[in-house]
Amino acid sequence: MPKANPLFLFYIGSTKLTAVKVKQIDESFYDIVEFREVVPTGFEKGNVVDPEKAVHDIRRLSSDIGSFSDFMKYPLYLVIESAFSNTYSLSSSIYFDKQKRIYSSDADKVIDQTREVATLPMNEHLILSVAQGFIVNDLSGIRNPVGLDGTRLGVDLLLGTLPVDVYKKLTQV
């Protein structure tokens, strides 16, 4: 088996910061190569309270598990647990002229449409959208509608937001 490239996960939590370096063993299994955890000095409840200390926290955490070039070359995922985050559930549908096979482009279209019509507060920034389930015709709770036939395709979408000021501080760090 060829050497697997690493994958990096950073967790900014309400009481700790964690970094994990993993490598993929097979399609469904990952092995933890490095794990680091620090008590944050620049974060409080997932929010940046001191940008200089927050940058120091991230550097202290990341220097042990990888180099800057590693973070530029390989996937890096960020998980944020913030007391300031909000979630919204929305639904929307698209209709077809006649019965047709549903493709991934149709699923993308209904997800995009739902995000576009979402009336989120102006002081919040959208950071996440996850399809919770699809509706084909009148059948709900479908995980993946691709390949089904229908005249109506709907989606139940979960949207996650952060206040704009909290989001800006995180992106600066």
XYZ file of C-alpha atoms in Angstrom, residues 61-165:
105
model
C -0.428 23.659 19.065
C 0.430 23.277 15.382
C 4.235 23.355 15.592
C 4.246 19.921 17.198
C 2.189 18.138 14.554
C 3.276 19.629 11.239
C 5.121 22.311 9.321
C 3.661 25.291 7.495
C 4.286 23.530 4.168
C 2.368 20.472 5.444
C -0.643 22.657 6.235
C -0.486 24.162 2.740
C -0.176 20.774 0.969
C -2.557 18.521 2.857
C -6.211 18.833 3.921
C -6.872 20.773 7.102
C -10.263 20.739 8.817
C -11.373 23.146 11.512
C -14.074 22.313 14.053
C -15.397 25.236 16.062
C -17.397 24.938 19.249
C -18.568 28.428 20.014
C -21.081 29.640 22.553
C -21.944 32.286 19.953
C -22.927 29.955 17.094
C -26.494 29.646 15.871
C -28.264 27.040 13.782
C -31.270 27.360 11.522
C -33.357 24.736 9.740
C -34.850 25.569 6.365
C -36.639 23.649 3.653
C -37.257 24.349 -0.002
C -38.236 22.447 -3.145
C -37.803 22.535 -6.882
C -40.332 21.125 -9.325
C -39.754 19.482 -12.693
C -42.090 19.685 -15.723
C -42.381 15.919 -15.829
C -41.099 12.820 -14.052
C -37.300 12.706 -14.393
C -34.231 11.011 -13.000
C -32.598 13.066 -10.226
C -28.891 13.805 -10.609
C -26.338 15.244 -8.188
C -26.617 18.573 -10.035
C -30.325 18.662 -9.080
C -29.474 18.036 -5.415
C -26.843 20.798 -5.571
C -29.382 23.132 -7.180
C -32.009 22.682 -4.434
C -29.342 23.103 -1.713
C -28.050 26.302 -3.359
C -31.606 27.618 -3.748
C -32.341 27.012 -0.061
C -29.158 28.823 1.023
C -29.999 31.749 -1.279
C -33.506 32.252 0.113
C -32.417 31.885 3.755
C -33.208 35.059 5.654
C -30.391 35.094 8.170
C -29.735 38.057 10.448
C -27.439 40.635 8.807
C -24.935 40.419 11.662
C -24.352 36.658 11.159
C -21.982 34.892 8.757
C -22.918 31.513 7.244
C -20.183 28.971 8.011
C -21.915 25.648 7.394
C -24.786 24.123 5.467
C -25.655 20.446 5.760
C -28.456 18.596 4.003
C -30.339 16.751 6.740
C -32.531 14.881 4.282
C -34.231 15.133 0.929
C -37.838 14.861 -0.199
C -38.702 13.223 -3.516
C -42.336 13.770 -4.486
C -43.993 13.201 -1.068
C -41.438 10.785 0.399
C -39.279 12.470 3.050
C -36.158 11.425 4.967
C -34.159 10.372 1.912
C -30.400 10.595 2.489
C -29.344 10.576 -1.158
C -31.909 11.254 -3.904
C -29.516 10.662 -6.823
C -30.898 8.031 -9.173
C -34.496 8.286 -7.994
C -37.274 9.512 -10.282
C -39.591 12.336 -9.311
C -41.362 15.576 -10.168
C -40.447 17.355 -6.914
C -37.115 17.501 -5.085
C -36.916 19.146 -1.691
C -34.239 19.455 0.973
C -34.191 19.997 4.721
C -31.079 22.087 5.286
C -29.272 22.891 8.520
C -27.390 26.211 8.434
C -24.735 27.178 10.985
C -23.716 30.785 11.592
C -21.393 32.869 13.713
C -21.746 36.550 14.516
C -19.736 38.533 11.948
C -17.334 39.954 14.561
